[in-house]
Amino acid sequence: MHKEATRSGAQRLWKQGLCLLLAYALLAGCSARQGGGTEESLSLRVPAEEAATPLSPAEQAALQSSGPIDRNIPADAMQEVTLQYKHFLNKGRPTMKIVSKRAENYLAYSRKVFRTRGMPEDLAYLAIVESGYRPDAVSRAGAAGAWQFMPYTGMKYGLNQDWWMDERLDPYRATEAAADYLQKLYGDFRDWPTAIAAYNAGEGKMRRAMEGTGTRNFYGVCQRNEMLDEKAQLRDETKQYVPRFIAITKIMRNLPQLGFEPIRPESAPLVLRFTARPGTDLMGLSRACGISWEDFVALNRHHRRPITSTERSTFVYVPQRVEHQATAFLRGSGSTAFAQWQPKKVQTSSDSWAKISKRSGVSIAQLKSVNPGTDAIYAGDTILVPRSVNMSASAVNRQGGGSGKSNATRERRPAPAAVASSGKMHTLQPNETLYGVARKYGVSVAAIQEANDISNPNSLRAGQSLRIPGTVAVAERKNPSGRLGASRSGRSSKRATYTVRPGDNLWNIARRYDVSVDDLKRWNNVDESALRVGATMIVEAN
């Protein structure tokens, strides 16, 4: 068992009101390559009238301060920095107060990560631009965490995302991954403003813009951006991203001089990182430490279940004050009571918690406690059960009926035969609505409800499987010979066309069709930064 000191706060400053939601409009987030805005964006551009706001001598001195990243800024770029700077000192001041205070919980660790790698410590402020240092931030494009990693980029830099966890929501692991990515980008471009712009736009986009303009860095591209065709140009979001970061950096370095409350990252509440063995009972850990489940979750948002992965060791975080209790619990044999459990799919709607309890010898109460929010289970659901439990339909059928009234209220009516023969299955995604699913497949909400016996659409939950009436799994397109194309492996394949929707990225499209990202790139001659809503892509699904 390993523990490492980090700094964070159990305080949840995100509860400071709806004003915070609007405040994030000024934080642009990332582009399609890496992330996206974390809130509803009012405007990416700061109102021009703020340019006339005069600066006090202290404000002017802070603006002229410089570090490894914000020195030697060209005059035209400095105008944009000044505009952003004035905005955060005036209309954006309430937001700056909130995000600087929240950053206090993470800056000591972030600075240490960059410092130990020989990178500028000011890079720690980039997470303010990305998310306001919100570990739970999720953008409309699918980026997540304080550093707004898109799924594919997160996996590429070691952030696990599966049924058990999403390490993009671990602010410490995400900081380490961001340092890896930024270090790689600096190696590519040998210039920090350009590397930061590439973090937003994607390295491919940045490299092509430099080649197209014949320039050597981000500032040069901005000066000649109009030379490029519309597709190749850097978007306004990226052009403002670096000046916004520089403006925030200058403010963060001079908070007291600019009239903000000083922050003391080294004095923030200390949090310890432990390595938990597979199948660790997280609720048991929170009880052993004497902290509420809500407070525990606030420190461990990357865990999606009350049990850690039964496949590998993972990190958990607890306040330093409960170090001894956490150590004792994690060393005890009882901490991994669920090590021999695993996620399994419910194979038939005839199954129930009562039947699983009989097959496993585990009480219904305990089964439900490790599967919160699943009072009823349905075919296609993934649940956590002992490895030894036979979840096959035949095992359920051998049990027969006898599940009583709870089964009658739990089970759905079988779908009509016509629907069963022609329908496609859809797995409900987080924040997805029945209306959105209906629009996606061109069917009515009522038809989906009837096909799945849904009386209350608000009872749906992420991960639930829905049968879509009157659809086919893949839209087949024949080649001139009238035969479906064959994959390189010799297996028959179906060629489909897919229309890119808001929030899509190559990784989730590839996962939807069980193909690789590299295949999508090869078939369509496209990369992440060139993905556009409404574009048509070719997918050869096996």
Coordinates of C-alpha atoms in Angstrom, one line a residue:
M1 CA 0.0 0.0 0.0
H2 CA 1.3 3.4 -1.0
K3 CA 0.3 6.8 0.0
E4 CA 1.3 10.2 -1.4
A5 CA 0.6 13.6 0.0
T6 CA -1.4 16.0 -2.2
R7 CA -3.3 19.1 -1.5
S8 CA -7.0 19.5 -2.0
G9 CA -10.0 20.7 0.0
A10 CA -13.0 19.0 1.2
Q11 CA -14.8 22.3 0.9
R12 CA -17.0 22.3 -2.2
L13 CA -16.8 25.9 -3.5
W14 CA -18.9 24.9 -6.4
K15 CA -21.9 25.3 -4.2
Q16 CA -21.7 29.1 -4.3
G17 CA -24.7 29.6 -6.4
L18 CA -26.0 29.9 -10.0
C19 CA -23.7 32.9 -10.6
L20 CA -20.9 30.4 -10.9
L21 CA -22.6 28.6 -13.8
L22 CA -22.8 31.9 -15.7
A23 CA -19.4 32.9 -14.8
Y24 CA -17.8 30.0 -16.7
A25 CA -19.1 31.5 -19.9
L26 CA -15.8 33.4 -20.2
L27 CA -13.8 30.2 -19.9
A28 CA -13.4 28.9 -23.5
G29 CA -12.5 25.4 -22.6
C30 CA -10.9 23.3 -25.4
S31 CA -11.6 22.6 -29.0
A32 CA -12.8 19.4 -30.6
R33 CA -9.3 18.0 -30.3
Q34 CA -9.1 18.1 -26.6
G35 CA -12.2 19.5 -24.9
G36 CA -15.0 21.9 -25.0
G37 CA -16.7 24.7 -23.0
T38 CA -17.8 23.4 -19.6
E39 CA -20.8 25.6 -19.4
E40 CA -23.3 27.4 -21.7
S41 CA -21.0 30.0 -23.4
L42 CA -22.3 33.6 -23.6
S43 CA -19.4 34.7 -25.8
L44 CA -15.8 33.7 -26.5
R45 CA -14.8 37.3 -27.1
V46 CA -14.5 40.0 -24.3
P47 CA -16.5 43.1 -25.1
A48 CA -14.3 45.6 -26.9
E49 CA -15.6 48.5 -24.7
E50 CA -13.5 47.2 -21.9
A51 CA -10.4 48.2 -23.8
A52 CA -11.0 51.8 -22.7
T53 CA -10.9 50.9 -19.0
P54 CA -7.8 52.6 -17.4
L55 CA -5.4 50.7 -15.4
S56 CA -4.0 51.7 -12.0
P57 CA -0.2 51.8 -11.4
A58 CA -0.5 48.5 -9.6
E59 CA -2.5 46.9 -12.4
Q60 CA -0.1 48.2 -15.0
A61 CA 2.8 46.8 -13.1
A62 CA 1.2 43.4 -12.8
L63 CA 0.4 43.4 -16.5
Q64 CA 4.0 44.1 -17.3
S65 CA 5.2 41.2 -15.1
S66 CA 6.5 38.2 -17.0
G67 CA 7.6 34.6 -16.6
P68 CA 9.0 31.9 -18.8
I69 CA 5.8 31.7 -20.9
D70 CA 4.6 35.4 -21.1
R71 CA 7.8 37.2 -22.0
N72 CA 8.4 38.8 -25.4
I73 CA 4.8 39.0 -26.4
P74 CA 4.3 40.8 -29.8
A75 CA 2.5 44.1 -29.6
D76 CA -0.7 42.9 -31.4
A77 CA -1.0 39.9 -29.2
M78 CA -0.4 42.1 -26.1
Q79 CA -3.5 44.1 -27.1
E80 CA -5.6 40.9 -26.8
V81 CA -3.9 40.0 -23.5
T82 CA -4.6 43.4 -22.1
L83 CA -8.3 43.2 -23.1
Q84 CA -8.6 39.8 -21.4
Y85 CA -6.7 41.1 -18.4
K86 CA -9.0 44.1 -18.0
H87 CA -12.1 41.9 -18.3
F88 CA -11.0 39.7 -15.4
L89 CA -10.2 42.8 -13.3
N90 CA -13.6 44.3 -13.9
K91 CA -16.7 42.4 -15.1
G92 CA -15.0 39.1 -14.7
R93 CA -13.7 39.8 -11.2
P94 CA -16.4 37.7 -9.4
T95 CA -15.4 34.7 -11.5
M96 CA -11.7 35.3 -10.9
K97 CA -12.4 35.4 -7.1
I98 CA -14.2 32.0 -7.2
V99 CA -11.7 30.2 -9.5
S100 CA -8.6 31.5 -7.8
K101 CA -10.0 30.3 -4.4
R102 CA -10.8 26.9 -5.8
A103 CA -7.4 26.6 -7.5
E104 CA -5.9 27.1 -4.0
N105 CA -6.8 23.4 -3.3
Y106 CA -4.8 22.0 -6.2
L107 CA -2.0 24.5 -7.1
A108 CA 0.6 23.2 -4.7
Y109 CA 0.4 19.8 -6.3
S110 CA 0.1 21.1 -9.8
R111 CA 3.1 23.3 -9.4
K112 CA 5.1 20.5 -8.0
V113 CA 4.3 18.2 -10.9
F114 CA 5.4 20.8 -13.5
R115 CA 8.4 21.9 -11.4
T116 CA 9.8 18.4 -11.0
R117 CA 9.7 18.0 -14.8
G118 CA 11.6 21.2 -15.4
M119 CA 8.5 22.8 -16.9
P120 CA 7.2 26.4 -16.0
E121 CA 5.1 26.3 -12.9
D122 CA 2.7 28.8 -14.5
L123 CA 1.3 26.0 -16.6
A124 CA -0.7 25.1 -13.4
Y125 CA -2.9 28.0 -14.2
L126 CA -4.0 26.4 -17.5
A127 CA -6.7 24.4 -15.6
I128 CA -8.3 27.7 -14.7
V129 CA -8.9 28.4 -18.3
E130 CA -10.0 24.9 -19.0
S131 CA -12.5 24.4 -16.2
G132 CA -12.0 26.9 -13.4
Y133 CA -10.2 23.9 -11.6
R134 CA -13.5 22.0 -11.3
P135 CA -12.6 18.3 -11.0
D136 CA -16.2 17.3 -12.0
A137 CA -16.4 19.6 -15.1
V138 CA -17.9 17.9 -18.1
S139 CA -18.3 19.7 -21.4
R140 CA -20.9 19.4 -24.1
A141 CA -18.2 17.9 -26.4
G142 CA -17.4 15.1 -23.9
A143 CA -14.3 16.5 -22.3
A144 CA -14.1 15.9 -18.5
G145 CA -12.2 16.9 -15.4
A146 CA -10.1 19.9 -14.4
W147 CA -7.9 19.5 -17.5
Q148 CA -10.8 18.8 -19.9
F149 CA -9.4 15.6 -21.5
M150 CA -11.4 14.1 -24.3
P151 CA -11.9 10.3 -24.0
Y152 CA -9.3 9.3 -26.6
T153 CA -6.6 11.8 -25.5
G154 CA -7.2 10.8 -21.8
M155 CA -6.7 7.1 -22.6
K156 CA -3.6 7.9 -24.6
Y157 CA -2.1 9.6 -21.6
G158 CA -3.0 6.9 -19.1
L159 CA -6.3 8.0 -17.7
N160 CA -8.4 4.9 -17.4
Q161 CA -12.1 5.2 -18.4
D162 CA -14.3 2.1 -18.0
W163 CA -17.3 0.7 -16.1
W164 CA -15.5 1.2 -12.8
M165 CA -13.9 4.7 -13.1
D166 CA -13.1 7.8 -15.1
E167 CA -9.6 9.0 -14.1
R168 CA -10.1 12.2 -16.0
L169 CA -12.1 13.3 -12.9
D170 CA -9.1 12.6 -10.6
P171 CA -7.5 16.1 -10.5
Y172 CA -4.1 14.8 -9.5
R173 CA -3.8 12.0 -12.1
A174 CA -5.3 14.4 -14.7
T175 CA -2.6 17.0 -13.8
E176 CA 0.1 14.4 -14.3
A177 CA -1.4 13.4 -17.7
A178 CA -1.7 17.1 -18.7
A179 CA 2.0 17.6 -17.9
D180 CA 2.8 14.6 -20.1
Y181 CA 0.8 16.0 -22.9
L182 CA 2.1 19.5 -22.6
Q183 CA 5.7 18.2 -22.4
K184 CA 5.1 16.3 -25.6
L185 CA 3.6 19.4 -27.3
Y186 CA 6.6 21.5 -26.2
G187 CA 8.9 18.9 -27.7
D188 CA 7.0 19.2 -31.0
F189 CA 7.0 23.0 -31.2
R190 CA 9.8 24.2 -28.9
D191 CA 7.7 27.2 -27.8
W192 CA 5.3 27.3 -24.8
P193 CA 2.6 29.6 -26.3
T194 CA 2.4 27.4 -29.4
A195 CA 2.3 24.2 -27.2
I196 CA -0.6 25.8 -25.2
A197 CA -2.4 26.7 -28.4
A198 CA -2.0 23.1 -29.6
Y199 CA -3.4 21.8 -26.3
N200 CA -6.6 23.6 -27.3
A201 CA -6.6 23.1 -31.1
G202 CA -4.7 19.9 -31.5
E203 CA -1.1 19.4 -32.6
G204 CA -2.2 18.5 -36.2
K205 CA -4.2 21.7 -36.6
M206 CA -1.4 23.8 -35.2
R207 CA 1.3 22.2 -37.3
R208 CA -0.8 22.6 -40.5
A209 CA -1.5 26.3 -39.7
M210 CA 2.2 26.9 -39.2
E211 CA 3.1 25.2 -42.5
G212 CA 0.3 27.0 -44.3
T213 CA 1.4 30.5 -43.1
G214 CA 5.1 29.8 -43.2
T215 CA 5.5 30.9 -39.6
R216 CA 7.3 29.4 -36.6
N217 CA 4.9 29.9 -33.7
F218 CA 1.4 30.7 -32.5
Y219 CA 1.9 34.4 -32.7
G220 CA 3.1 34.2 -36.3
V221 CA 0.0 32.1 -37.3
C222 CA -2.3 34.7 -35.7
Q223 CA -0.7 37.4 -37.7
R224 CA -1.2 35.5 -41.0
N225 CA -4.3 33.5 -40.2
E226 CA -6.3 35.1 -43.0
M227 CA -3.9 33.5 -45.5
L228 CA -5.4 30.1 -44.7
D229 CA -8.6 28.7 -46.1
E230 CA -11.5 28.7 -43.7
K231 CA -11.0 25.1 -42.7
A232 CA -7.3 25.5 -41.9
Q233 CA -7.6 28.8 -40.0
L234 CA -7.2 28.8 -36.2
R235 CA -10.6 29.5 -34.7
D236 CA -11.3 32.5 -32.6
E237 CA -11.4 30.2 -29.6
T238 CA -7.8 29.2 -30.0
K239 CA -6.6 32.7 -30.9
Q240 CA -8.1 34.0 -27.6
Y241 CA -7.1 30.9 -25.6
V242 CA -3.4 31.8 -25.2
P243 CA -4.0 35.5 -24.4
R244 CA -6.7 34.4 -21.9
F245 CA -4.2 32.1 -20.2
I246 CA -1.5 34.8 -20.1
A247 CA -3.9 37.3 -18.6
I248 CA -5.0 34.9 -15.9
T249 CA -1.4 34.0 -15.2
K250 CA -0.5 37.6 -14.6
I251 CA -3.4 38.0 -12.3
M252 CA -2.7 34.8 -10.3
R253 CA 0.9 35.9 -9.8
N254 CA -0.3 39.3 -8.4
L255 CA -3.6 38.6 -6.6
P256 CA -3.0 40.8 -3.4
Q257 CA -1.6 43.7 -5.5
L258 CA -4.7 43.6 -7.7
G259 CA -7.1 43.6 -4.7
F260 CA -8.0 39.9 -4.7
E261 CA -7.9 37.8 -1.6
P262 CA -4.5 36.1 -1.3
I263 CA -4.4 32.4 -1.7
R264 CA -2.1 30.0 0.2
P265 CA -1.9 26.7 -1.7
E266 CA 0.7 25.3 0.8
S267 CA -1.9 25.9 3.6
A268 CA -4.8 24.1 1.8
P269 CA -6.2 21.0 3.6
L270 CA -3.9 18.1 3.0
V271 CA -5.2 15.0 1.3
L272 CA -3.4 11.6 1.1
R273 CA -3.4 9.3 -1.9
F274 CA -3.6 5.6 -1.1
T275 CA -3.3 2.7 -3.4
A276 CA -6.4 0.5 -2.9
R277 CA -6.4 -3.2 -3.7
P278 CA -8.8 -4.6 -6.3
G279 CA -12.4 -4.9 -4.9
T280 CA -11.9 -2.4 -2.1
D281 CA -15.2 -1.4 -0.3
L282 CA -15.3 2.4 -0.6
M283 CA -18.3 2.8 1.5
G284 CA -16.6 0.8 4.2
L285 CA -13.5 3.0 3.9
S286 CA -15.6 6.2 4.3
R287 CA -17.3 4.7 7.4
A288 CA -13.9 3.6 8.9
C289 CA -12.6 7.1 8.4
G290 CA -15.6 8.7 9.9
I291 CA -16.4 10.9 7.0
S292 CA -19.7 11.2 5.1
W293 CA -20.2 9.4 1.8
E294 CA -20.8 12.8 0.2
D295 CA -17.5 14.2 1.4
F296 CA -15.7 11.0 0.3
V297 CA -17.2 11.2 -3.2
A298 CA -16.1 14.8 -3.5
L299 CA -12.5 13.6 -3.1
N300 CA -13.0 10.5 -5.3
R301 CA -15.2 11.6 -8.2
H302 CA -13.2 9.3 -10.5
H303 CA -14.8 6.2 -9.0
R304 CA -18.1 5.4 -10.5
R305 CA -19.0 2.6 -8.1
P306 CA -18.9 2.1 -4.3
I307 CA -16.4 -0.7 -5.0
T308 CA -13.0 -0.2 -6.6
S309 CA -12.2 -2.2 -9.8
T310 CA -11.8 -5.9 -9.1
E311 CA -9.3 -6.1 -12.0
R312 CA -6.6 -3.7 -10.8
S313 CA -5.4 -1.5 -8.0
T314 CA -6.5 2.1 -8.0
F315 CA -6.0 5.4 -6.2
V316 CA -8.3 6.7 -3.4
Y317 CA -8.0 10.0 -1.5
V318 CA -8.8 10.8 2.1
P319 CA -8.1 13.8 4.4
Q320 CA -4.8 13.6 6.2
R321 CA -6.5 13.8 9.6
V322 CA -7.9 10.2 9.0
E323 CA -4.6 8.7 7.8
H324 CA -4.5 6.1 10.6
Q325 CA -8.1 5.0 10.1
A326 CA -7.6 4.7 6.4
T327 CA -4.3 2.8 6.8
A328 CA -5.9 0.3 9.2
F329 CA -8.9 -0.3 7.0
L330 CA -7.0 -0.8 3.8
R331 CA -4.5 -3.2 5.4
G332 CA -7.4 -5.3 6.8
S333 CA -8.6 -8.4 5.0
G334 CA -12.2 -7.1 5.2
S335 CA -11.4 -4.1 3.0
T336 CA -11.4 -6.3 -0.1
A337 CA -14.5 -8.4 0.6
F338 CA -15.7 -7.8 -2.9
A339 CA -12.5 -8.8 -4.7
Q340 CA -14.2 -11.9 -6.1
W341 CA -17.1 -10.0 -7.6
Q342 CA -17.3 -8.8 -11.2
P343 CA -19.6 -6.8 -13.5
K344 CA -22.0 -9.1 -15.4
K345 CA -24.9 -8.4 -17.8
V346 CA -28.5 -9.3 -17.0
Q347 CA -29.4 -11.8 -19.7
T348 CA -33.2 -11.9 -19.4
S349 CA -36.0 -9.7 -18.1
S350 CA -37.1 -12.8 -16.1
D351 CA -34.2 -12.3 -13.7
S352 CA -34.5 -10.3 -10.5
W353 CA -32.6 -9.4 -7.4
A354 CA -34.5 -12.1 -5.5
K355 CA -33.4 -14.8 -8.0
I356 CA -29.8 -13.5 -8.0
S357 CA -29.9 -13.6 -4.2
K358 CA -30.9 -17.2 -4.3
R359 CA -28.3 -18.2 -6.8
S360 CA -25.5 -16.4 -5.0
G361 CA -26.4 -16.7 -1.4
V362 CA -26.0 -13.0 -1.0
S363 CA -28.8 -10.9 0.5
I364 CA -30.9 -8.6 -1.7
A365 CA -29.9 -5.7 0.5
Q366 CA -26.2 -6.3 0.0
L367 CA -26.6 -6.7 -3.8
K368 CA -28.5 -3.5 -4.0
S369 CA -26.0 -1.7 -1.8
V370 CA -23.1 -2.3 -4.2
N371 CA -25.4 -1.5 -7.2
P372 CA -27.0 1.8 -6.1
G373 CA -29.9 3.2 -8.1
T374 CA -30.9 -0.2 -9.4
D375 CA -34.0 -1.1 -7.4
A376 CA -35.2 -2.9 -10.6
I377 CA -33.0 -4.6 -13.1
Y378 CA -33.6 -5.2 -16.8
A379 CA -32.1 -7.3 -19.6
G380 CA -28.9 -5.6 -20.8
D381 CA -28.1 -4.0 -17.5
T382 CA -24.6 -4.4 -16.1
I383 CA -24.5 -5.2 -12.4
L384 CA -21.9 -6.2 -9.9
V385 CA -22.3 -9.7 -8.6
P386 CA -20.1 -12.5 -7.2
R387 CA -18.0 -14.1 -10.0
S388 CA -19.6 -17.5 -9.3
V389 CA -23.1 -16.4 -10.1
N390 CA -24.5 -17.9 -13.3
M391 CA -26.3 -15.1 -15.1
S392 CA -27.3 -17.1 -18.2
A393 CA -31.0 -17.2 -19.2
S394 CA -31.0 -20.9 -18.8
A395 CA -30.0 -20.6 -15.1
V396 CA -32.7 -18.1 -14.6
N397 CA -35.3 -20.3 -16.3
R398 CA -34.3 -23.3 -14.1
Q399 CA -35.3 -21.2 -11.1
G400 CA -38.8 -20.8 -12.6
G401 CA -41.2 -18.2 -11.2
G402 CA -41.6 -17.6 -7.5
S403 CA -40.2 -14.1 -7.3
G404 CA -43.5 -12.8 -6.1
K405 CA -45.2 -9.5 -6.5
S406 CA -41.8 -7.6 -6.8
N407 CA -41.1 -9.5 -10.0
A408 CA -44.5 -8.6 -11.5
T409 CA -43.9 -4.9 -10.9
R410 CA -40.3 -5.1 -12.1
E411 CA -40.7 -6.9 -15.4
R412 CA -41.3 -5.1 -18.6
R413 CA -43.7 -6.5 -21.2
P414 CA -41.9 -8.2 -24.1
A415 CA -41.5 -6.1 -27.2
P416 CA -43.8 -6.8 -30.1
A417 CA -42.5 -9.5 -32.5
A418 CA -42.2 -7.0 -35.4
V419 CA -40.1 -4.7 -33.2
A420 CA -37.9 -7.5 -31.9
S421 CA -37.1 -8.7 -35.4
S422 CA -36.2 -5.3 -36.8
G423 CA -35.1 -3.1 -33.9
K424 CA -31.7 -1.9 -33.0
M425 CA -30.5 -1.7 -29.4
H426 CA -29.3 1.6 -28.0
T427 CA -27.3 2.1 -24.8
L428 CA -28.4 5.3 -23.0
Q429 CA -25.6 7.7 -22.4
P430 CA -25.1 10.1 -19.5
N431 CA -27.4 13.1 -19.8
E432 CA -29.2 11.6 -22.8
T433 CA -33.0 12.0 -23.0
L434 CA -35.6 9.8 -24.6
Y435 CA -36.4 12.7 -26.8
G436 CA -32.8 12.9 -28.0
V437 CA -32.8 9.2 -28.7
A438 CA -36.0 9.5 -30.7
R439 CA -34.6 12.3 -32.8
K440 CA -31.4 10.4 -33.4
Y441 CA -33.2 7.4 -34.9
G442 CA -36.1 9.3 -36.5
V443 CA -38.8 7.6 -34.5
S444 CA -41.3 8.9 -32.0
V445 CA -40.9 9.0 -28.2
A446 CA -44.2 7.1 -27.9
A447 CA -42.8 4.3 -30.2
I448 CA -39.7 3.9 -28.0
Q449 CA -41.8 3.9 -24.8
E450 CA -44.1 1.2 -26.3
A451 CA -41.3 -0.9 -27.5
N452 CA -39.6 -0.9 -24.1
D453 CA -42.7 -0.6 -21.8
I454 CA -41.6 2.7 -20.4
S455 CA -44.3 4.4 -18.4
N456 CA -42.1 7.1 -16.9
P457 CA -39.3 8.5 -19.1
N458 CA -37.7 10.2 -16.1
S459 CA -36.9 6.8 -14.6
L460 CA -34.3 6.0 -17.3
R461 CA -30.7 5.9 -16.4
A462 CA -27.3 5.8 -18.1
G463 CA -26.2 2.4 -19.3
Q464 CA -29.8 1.1 -19.9
S465 CA -30.5 -0.7 -23.1
L466 CA -33.3 0.5 -25.3
R467 CA -34.9 -1.2 -28.3
I468 CA -35.4 1.2 -31.2
P469 CA -38.4 0.2 -33.2
G470 CA -38.3 0.0 -37.0
T471 CA -34.5 0.4 -37.4
V472 CA -31.7 -1.8 -38.6
A473 CA -28.4 -2.1 -36.9
V474 CA -26.3 -0.8 -39.8
A475 CA -27.3 1.0 -43.0
E476 CA -25.9 -1.2 -45.7
R477 CA -24.5 0.2 -48.9
K478 CA -23.6 -2.2 -51.7
N479 CA -20.6 -1.9 -53.9
P480 CA -20.9 -1.9 -57.8
S481 CA -20.8 -5.7 -57.8
G482 CA -23.8 -5.9 -55.5
R483 CA -21.8 -7.6 -52.7
L484 CA -20.9 -6.1 -49.4
G485 CA -17.2 -5.2 -49.0
A486 CA -14.8 -7.5 -47.1
S487 CA -12.6 -6.4 -44.3
R488 CA -8.8 -6.8 -44.4
S489 CA -9.2 -9.9 -42.2
G490 CA -11.4 -11.5 -44.8
R491 CA -14.6 -11.2 -42.7
S492 CA -17.6 -9.8 -44.3
S493 CA -18.3 -6.2 -43.3
K494 CA -21.1 -3.7 -43.7
R495 CA -20.3 -0.2 -45.0
A496 CA -22.4 2.5 -43.2
T497 CA -22.5 6.2 -43.4
Y498 CA -22.6 8.2 -40.2
T499 CA -23.5 11.8 -39.8
V500 CA -21.4 13.6 -37.1
R501 CA -23.5 15.0 -34.3
P502 CA -22.7 17.7 -31.6
G503 CA -20.4 16.1 -28.9
D504 CA -19.0 13.4 -31.2
N505 CA -15.3 12.6 -31.5
L506 CA -13.4 9.9 -33.3
W507 CA -13.1 7.8 -30.1
N508 CA -16.8 7.6 -29.4
I509 CA -17.7 7.0 -33.0
A510 CA -15.1 4.2 -33.2
R511 CA -16.5 2.6 -30.0
R512 CA -20.0 2.8 -31.3
Y513 CA -19.1 0.7 -34.4
D514 CA -16.4 -1.4 -32.7
V515 CA -13.6 -0.2 -35.0
S516 CA -10.4 1.6 -34.3
V517 CA -9.7 5.4 -34.4
D518 CA -7.0 4.7 -36.9
D519 CA -9.5 2.9 -39.2
L520 CA -11.8 5.9 -39.1
K521 CA -8.9 8.2 -40.0
R522 CA -7.8 6.0 -42.8
W523 CA -11.3 5.5 -44.3
N524 CA -12.2 9.2 -44.1
N525 CA -8.8 11.0 -44.3
V526 CA -9.8 13.0 -41.3
D527 CA -8.3 13.7 -37.8
E528 CA -10.0 14.9 -34.6
S529 CA -9.4 18.6 -35.3
A530 CA -11.1 18.4 -38.7
L531 CA -14.2 16.7 -37.4
R532 CA -17.3 18.9 -38.2
V533 CA -20.9 18.5 -37.1
G534 CA -23.0 17.4 -40.0
A535 CA -20.1 15.8 -41.9
T536 CA -20.7 12.3 -43.3
M537 CA -18.2 9.6 -42.4
I538 CA -17.8 6.1 -43.8
V539 CA -17.7 3.3 -41.3
E540 CA -17.1 -0.4 -42.2
A541 CA -18.6 -2.3 -39.3
N542 CA -17.7 -6.0 -39.1

